[in-house]
Amino acid sequence: LLQQLQKRSQHDQSARLATEERAKEAQERAEEAQQAHQRALEELQAVYARATKAENQVRENAIKIADLTQQLSEALTAQPAVKSQEVSEAQLKASQLEAANLRARNESAALKQKLAESMDDIARLRTALNEREDALNEARLHIEDYEIQLNMLRDAMNQKSSVNGFAPTPAY
């Protein structure tokens, strides 16, 4: 019976050590997931700032286009000699601003797409982090169970040793 208890104690101690190792690995994976989550958040903030800047540029370009359209309209009603040069300049400015506006819209759309992808990454990382935290908590519960069982076996062995006249087994 003492040998069985000793074998059981050794087995429980091995299981506890293995569970502690799994808990340590789960903790490391959870930390890695948290770091990845933090990097994704930082990238998301940068993308959001760029998207906001692009949207502001689109608004500014729209205002400039409206102003140049007004200038073009006024130039069309001006004197014919001055009118031709001002119209050409206004048309050139308008086409340049329309091109800049188109580029800003394209960049804004690309940044919004990247923002959506980053949000998906964050959701995926949060799910992974939660799963790893759950695994870590489960491993901790197993460690606690094994420690309780190990202590019970030690107590039983110490009681058995006391009854048989042997010295108590020291705690590990």
PDB file of C-alpha atoms in Angstrom:
ATOM      1  CA  LEU A   1       0.000   0.000   0.000  1.00  0.00           C
ATOM      2  CA  LEU A   2       2.882   2.361   0.828  1.00  0.00           C
ATOM      3  CA  GLN A   3       4.494   1.638  -2.533  1.00  0.00           C
ATOM      4  CA  GLN A   4       1.208   2.293  -4.278  1.00  0.00           C
ATOM      5  CA  LEU A   5       0.852   5.574  -2.445  1.00  0.00           C
ATOM      6  CA  GLN A   6       4.435   6.509  -3.320  1.00  0.00           C
ATOM      7  CA  LYS A   7       3.854   5.643  -6.989  1.00  0.00           C
ATOM      8  CA  ARG A   8       0.630   7.603  -6.929  1.00  0.00           C
ATOM      9  CA  SER A   9       2.430  10.533  -5.320  1.00  0.00           C
ATOM     10  CA  GLN A  10       5.197  10.420  -7.941  1.00  0.00           C
ATOM     11  CA  HIS A  11       2.623  10.199 -10.709  1.00  0.00           C
ATOM     12  CA  ASP A  12       0.645  13.126  -9.285  1.00  0.00           C
ATOM     13  CA  GLN A  13       3.815  15.164  -8.894  1.00  0.00           C
ATOM     14  CA  SER A  14       4.774  14.439 -12.526  1.00  0.00           C
ATOM     15  CA  ALA A  15       1.279  15.387 -13.658  1.00  0.00           C
ATOM     16  CA  ARG A  16       1.449  18.583 -11.613  1.00  0.00           C
ATOM     17  CA  LEU A  17       4.809  19.506 -13.162  1.00  0.00           C
ATOM     18  CA  ALA A  18       3.461  18.819 -16.657  1.00  0.00           C
ATOM     19  CA  THR A  19       0.396  20.921 -15.923  1.00  0.00           C
ATOM     20  CA  GLU A  20       2.582  23.731 -14.603  1.00  0.00           C
ATOM     21  CA  GLU A  21       4.634  23.584 -17.814  1.00  0.00           C
ATOM     22  CA  ARG A  22       1.449  23.757 -19.914  1.00  0.00           C
ATOM     23  CA  ALA A  23       0.265  26.683 -17.813  1.00  0.00           C
ATOM     24  CA  LYS A  24       3.588  28.451 -18.361  1.00  0.00           C
ATOM     25  CA  GLU A  25       3.342  27.861 -22.122  1.00  0.00           C
ATOM     26  CA  ALA A  26      -0.262  29.100 -22.135  1.00  0.00           C
ATOM     27  CA  GLN A  27       0.848  32.205 -20.236  1.00  0.00           C
ATOM     28  CA  GLU A  28       3.611  32.848 -22.800  1.00  0.00           C
ATOM     29  CA  ARG A  29       1.137  32.440 -25.673  1.00  0.00           C
ATOM     30  CA  ALA A  30      -1.289  34.791 -23.938  1.00  0.00           C
ATOM     31  CA  GLU A  31       1.475  37.384 -23.553  1.00  0.00           C
ATOM     32  CA  GLU A  32       2.382  37.009 -27.238  1.00  0.00           C
ATOM     33  CA  ALA A  33      -1.268  37.483 -28.174  1.00  0.00           C
ATOM     34  CA  GLN A  34      -1.458  40.591 -25.999  1.00  0.00           C
ATOM     35  CA  GLN A  35       1.641  42.031 -27.676  1.00  0.00           C
ATOM     36  CA  ALA A  36       0.189  41.322 -31.126  1.00  0.00           C
ATOM     37  CA  HIS A  37      -3.073  42.917 -30.013  1.00  0.00           C
ATOM     38  CA  GLN A  38      -1.187  46.029 -28.865  1.00  0.00           C
ATOM     39  CA  ARG A  39       0.678  46.251 -32.181  1.00  0.00           C
ATOM     40  CA  ALA A  40      -2.608  45.938 -34.064  1.00  0.00           C
ATOM     41  CA  LEU A  41      -4.130  48.725 -31.964  1.00  0.00           C
ATOM     42  CA  GLU A  42      -1.164  50.996 -32.675  1.00  0.00           C
ATOM     43  CA  GLU A  43      -1.392  50.251 -36.386  1.00  0.00           C
ATOM     44  CA  LEU A  44      -5.130  50.887 -36.265  1.00  0.00           C
ATOM     45  CA  GLN A  45      -4.553  54.289 -34.676  1.00  0.00           C
ATOM     46  CA  ALA A  46      -2.073  55.208 -37.410  1.00  0.00           C
ATOM     47  CA  VAL A  47      -4.479  54.086 -40.145  1.00  0.00           C
ATOM     48  CA  TYR A  48      -7.315  56.022 -38.532  1.00  0.00           C
ATOM     49  CA  ALA A  49      -5.180  59.181 -38.398  1.00  0.00           C
ATOM     50  CA  ARG A  50      -4.274  58.810 -42.069  1.00  0.00           C
ATOM     51  CA  ALA A  51      -7.921  58.216 -43.016  1.00  0.00           C
ATOM     52  CA  THR A  52      -8.992  61.318 -41.100  1.00  0.00           C
ATOM     53  CA  LYS A  53      -6.294  63.367 -42.815  1.00  0.00           C
ATOM     54  CA  ALA A  54      -7.379  62.066 -46.238  1.00  0.00           C
ATOM     55  CA  GLU A  55     -11.030  62.900 -45.513  1.00  0.00           C
ATOM     56  CA  ASN A  56     -10.034  66.437 -44.482  1.00  0.00           C
ATOM     57  CA  GLN A  57      -8.075  66.786 -47.714  1.00  0.00           C
ATOM     58  CA  VAL A  58     -11.140  65.671 -49.695  1.00  0.00           C
ATOM     59  CA  ARG A  59     -13.243  68.339 -47.966  1.00  0.00           C
ATOM     60  CA  GLU A  60     -10.636  71.040 -48.582  1.00  0.00           C
ATOM     61  CA  ASN A  61     -10.383  70.043 -52.239  1.00  0.00           C
ATOM     62  CA  ALA A  62     -14.161  70.192 -52.615  1.00  0.00           C
ATOM     63  CA  ILE A  63     -14.147  73.732 -51.201  1.00  0.00           C
ATOM     64  CA  LYS A  64     -11.342  74.745 -53.560  1.00  0.00           C
ATOM     65  CA  ILE A  65     -13.180  73.225 -56.528  1.00  0.00           C
ATOM     66  CA  ALA A  66     -16.306  75.185 -55.624  1.00  0.00           C
ATOM     67  CA  ASP A  67     -14.248  78.376 -55.321  1.00  0.00           C
ATOM     68  CA  LEU A  68     -12.526  77.794 -58.643  1.00  0.00           C
ATOM     69  CA  THR A  69     -15.844  77.013 -60.277  1.00  0.00           C
ATOM     70  CA  GLN A  70     -17.116  80.342 -58.995  1.00  0.00           C
ATOM     71  CA  GLN A  71     -14.001  82.083 -60.308  1.00  0.00           C
ATOM     72  CA  LEU A  72     -14.469  80.343 -63.652  1.00  0.00           C
ATOM     73  CA  SER A  73     -18.050  81.506 -63.803  1.00  0.00           C
ATOM     74  CA  GLU A  74     -16.985  85.060 -63.037  1.00  0.00           C
ATOM     75  CA  ALA A  75     -14.183  84.883 -65.577  1.00  0.00           C
ATOM     76  CA  LEU A  76     -16.601  83.729 -68.261  1.00  0.00           C
ATOM     77  CA  THR A  77     -18.608  86.893 -67.778  1.00  0.00           C
ATOM     78  CA  ALA A  78     -15.505  89.163 -67.784  1.00  0.00           C
ATOM     79  CA  GLN A  79     -13.954  90.943 -70.759  1.00  0.00           C
ATOM     80  CA  PRO A  80     -13.067  88.696 -73.707  1.00  0.00           C
ATOM     81  CA  ALA A  81      -9.287  89.395 -73.753  1.00  0.00           C
ATOM     82  CA  VAL A  82      -8.803  88.882 -70.019  1.00  0.00           C
ATOM     83  CA  LYS A  83     -11.461  86.207 -70.007  1.00  0.00           C
ATOM     84  CA  SER A  84      -9.541  83.753 -72.156  1.00  0.00           C
ATOM     85  CA  GLN A  85      -6.424  83.734 -69.973  1.00  0.00           C
ATOM     86  CA  GLU A  86      -8.350  83.601 -66.681  1.00  0.00           C
ATOM     87  CA  VAL A  87     -10.570  80.825 -68.001  1.00  0.00           C
ATOM     88  CA  SER A  88      -7.533  78.782 -69.007  1.00  0.00           C
ATOM     89  CA  GLU A  89      -5.912  79.315 -65.601  1.00  0.00           C
ATOM     90  CA  ALA A  90      -9.120  78.478 -63.768  1.00  0.00           C
ATOM     91  CA  GLN A  91      -9.666  75.371 -65.883  1.00  0.00           C
ATOM     92  CA  LEU A  92      -6.089  74.254 -65.213  1.00  0.00           C
ATOM     93  CA  LYS A  93      -6.478  74.798 -61.462  1.00  0.00           C
ATOM     94  CA  ALA A  94      -9.856  73.055 -61.487  1.00  0.00           C
ATOM     95  CA  SER A  95      -8.467  70.010 -63.298  1.00  0.00           C
ATOM     96  CA  GLN A  96      -5.468  69.878 -60.927  1.00  0.00           C
ATOM     97  CA  LEU A  97      -7.747  70.031 -57.908  1.00  0.00           C
ATOM     98  CA  GLU A  98     -10.077  67.414 -59.347  1.00  0.00           C
ATOM     99  CA  ALA A  99      -7.078  65.116 -59.843  1.00  0.00           C
ATOM    100  CA  ALA A 100      -5.905  65.788 -56.273  1.00  0.00           C
ATOM    101  CA  ASN A 101      -9.432  65.184 -55.020  1.00  0.00           C
ATOM    102  CA  LEU A 102      -9.586  61.863 -56.876  1.00  0.00           C
ATOM    103  CA  ARG A 103      -6.234  60.791 -55.392  1.00  0.00           C
ATOM    104  CA  ALA A 104      -7.410  61.774 -51.906  1.00  0.00           C
ATOM    105  CA  ARG A 105     -10.643  59.802 -52.352  1.00  0.00           C
ATOM    106  CA  ASN A 106      -8.711  56.752 -53.528  1.00  0.00           C
ATOM    107  CA  GLU A 107      -6.351  57.005 -50.568  1.00  0.00           C
ATOM    108  CA  SER A 108      -9.309  57.465 -48.223  1.00  0.00           C
ATOM    109  CA  ALA A 109     -10.986  54.342 -49.630  1.00  0.00           C
ATOM    110  CA  ALA A 110      -7.755  52.351 -49.293  1.00  0.00           C
ATOM    111  CA  LEU A 111      -7.295  53.527 -45.712  1.00  0.00           C
ATOM    112  CA  LYS A 112     -10.893  52.651 -44.839  1.00  0.00           C
ATOM    113  CA  GLN A 113     -10.302  49.153 -46.240  1.00  0.00           C
ATOM    114  CA  LYS A 114      -7.116  48.810 -44.178  1.00  0.00           C
ATOM    115  CA  LEU A 115      -9.001  50.079 -41.130  1.00  0.00           C
ATOM    116  CA  ALA A 116     -11.665  47.401 -41.623  1.00  0.00           C
ATOM    117  CA  GLU A 117      -8.974  44.726 -41.988  1.00  0.00           C
ATOM    118  CA  SER A 118      -7.255  45.944 -38.833  1.00  0.00           C
ATOM    119  CA  MET A 119     -10.552  45.801 -36.947  1.00  0.00           C
ATOM    120  CA  ASP A 120     -10.962  42.189 -38.106  1.00  0.00           C
ATOM    121  CA  ASP A 121      -7.416  41.418 -36.911  1.00  0.00           C
ATOM    122  CA  ILE A 122      -8.161  42.956 -33.529  1.00  0.00           C
ATOM    123  CA  ALA A 123     -11.321  40.879 -33.168  1.00  0.00           C
ATOM    124  CA  ARG A 124      -9.385  37.727 -34.106  1.00  0.00           C
ATOM    125  CA  LEU A 125      -6.600  38.555 -31.635  1.00  0.00           C
ATOM    126  CA  ARG A 126      -9.099  39.245 -28.860  1.00  0.00           C
ATOM    127  CA  THR A 127     -10.704  35.858 -29.478  1.00  0.00           C
ATOM    128  CA  ALA A 128      -7.302  34.135 -29.408  1.00  0.00           C
ATOM    129  CA  LEU A 129      -6.343  35.983 -26.231  1.00  0.00           C
ATOM    130  CA  ASN A 130      -9.592  34.950 -24.530  1.00  0.00           C
ATOM    131  CA  GLU A 131      -9.064  31.322 -25.559  1.00  0.00           C
ATOM    132  CA  ARG A 132      -5.521  31.334 -24.187  1.00  0.00           C
ATOM    133  CA  GLU A 133      -6.617  32.949 -20.948  1.00  0.00           C
ATOM    134  CA  ASP A 134      -9.304  30.264 -20.588  1.00  0.00           C
ATOM    135  CA  ALA A 135      -6.685  27.542 -21.182  1.00  0.00           C
ATOM    136  CA  LEU A 136      -4.389  29.161 -18.623  1.00  0.00           C
ATOM    137  CA  ASN A 137      -7.178  29.294 -16.037  1.00  0.00           C
ATOM    138  CA  GLU A 138      -8.017  25.653 -16.695  1.00  0.00           C
ATOM    139  CA  ALA A 139      -4.360  24.676 -16.279  1.00  0.00           C
ATOM    140  CA  ARG A 140      -4.224  26.580 -12.985  1.00  0.00           C
ATOM    141  CA  LEU A 141      -7.273  24.655 -11.758  1.00  0.00           C
ATOM    142  CA  HIS A 142      -5.565  21.366 -12.680  1.00  0.00           C
ATOM    143  CA  ILE A 143      -2.445  22.427 -10.777  1.00  0.00           C
ATOM    144  CA  GLU A 144      -4.531  23.238  -7.714  1.00  0.00           C
ATOM    145  CA  ASP A 145      -6.309  19.859  -7.962  1.00  0.00           C
ATOM    146  CA  TYR A 146      -2.987  18.006  -8.258  1.00  0.00           C
ATOM    147  CA  GLU A 147      -1.525  19.900  -5.321  1.00  0.00           C
ATOM    148  CA  ILE A 148      -4.543  19.007  -3.186  1.00  0.00           C
ATOM    149  CA  GLN A 149      -4.303  15.341  -4.205  1.00  0.00           C
ATOM    150  CA  LEU A 150      -0.557  15.329  -3.580  1.00  0.00           C
ATOM    151  CA  ASN A 151      -0.992  16.830  -0.112  1.00  0.00           C
ATOM    152  CA  MET A 152      -3.716  14.291   0.693  1.00  0.00           C
ATOM    153  CA  LEU A 153      -1.426  11.439  -0.370  1.00  0.00           C
ATOM    154  CA  ARG A 154       1.437  12.846   1.719  1.00  0.00           C
ATOM    155  CA  ASP A 155      -0.839  13.097   4.725  1.00  0.00           C
ATOM    156  CA  ALA A 156      -2.026   9.532   4.163  1.00  0.00           C
ATOM    157  CA  MET A 157       1.563   8.303   3.790  1.00  0.00           C
ATOM    158  CA  ASN A 158       2.640  10.168   6.920  1.00  0.00           C
ATOM    159  CA  GLN A 159      -0.266   8.683   8.874  1.00  0.00           C
ATOM    160  CA  LYS A 160       0.525   5.205   7.534  1.00  0.00           C
ATOM    161  CA  SER A 161       4.208   5.685   8.414  1.00  0.00           C
ATOM    162  CA  SER A 162       3.303   6.858  11.926  1.00  0.00           C
ATOM    163  CA  VAL A 163       1.141   3.812  12.437  1.00  0.00           C
ATOM    164  CA  ASN A 164       3.888   1.464  11.203  1.00  0.00           C
ATOM    165  CA  GLY A 165       6.563   3.237  13.273  1.00  0.00           C
ATOM    166  CA  PHE A 166       8.408   4.922  10.380  1.00  0.00           C
ATOM    167  CA  ALA A 167       9.466   8.551  10.441  1.00  0.00           C
ATOM    168  CA  PRO A 168       7.105  10.941   8.603  1.00  0.00           C
ATOM    169  CA  THR A 169       7.952  11.785   5.000  1.00  0.00           C
ATOM    170  CA  PRO A 170       9.209  15.382   4.717  1.00  0.00           C
ATOM    171  CA  ALA A 171       7.155  17.756   2.577  1.00  0.00           C
ATOM    172  CA  TYR A 172       8.599  18.627  -0.809  1.00  0.00           C
TER     173      TYR A 172
END
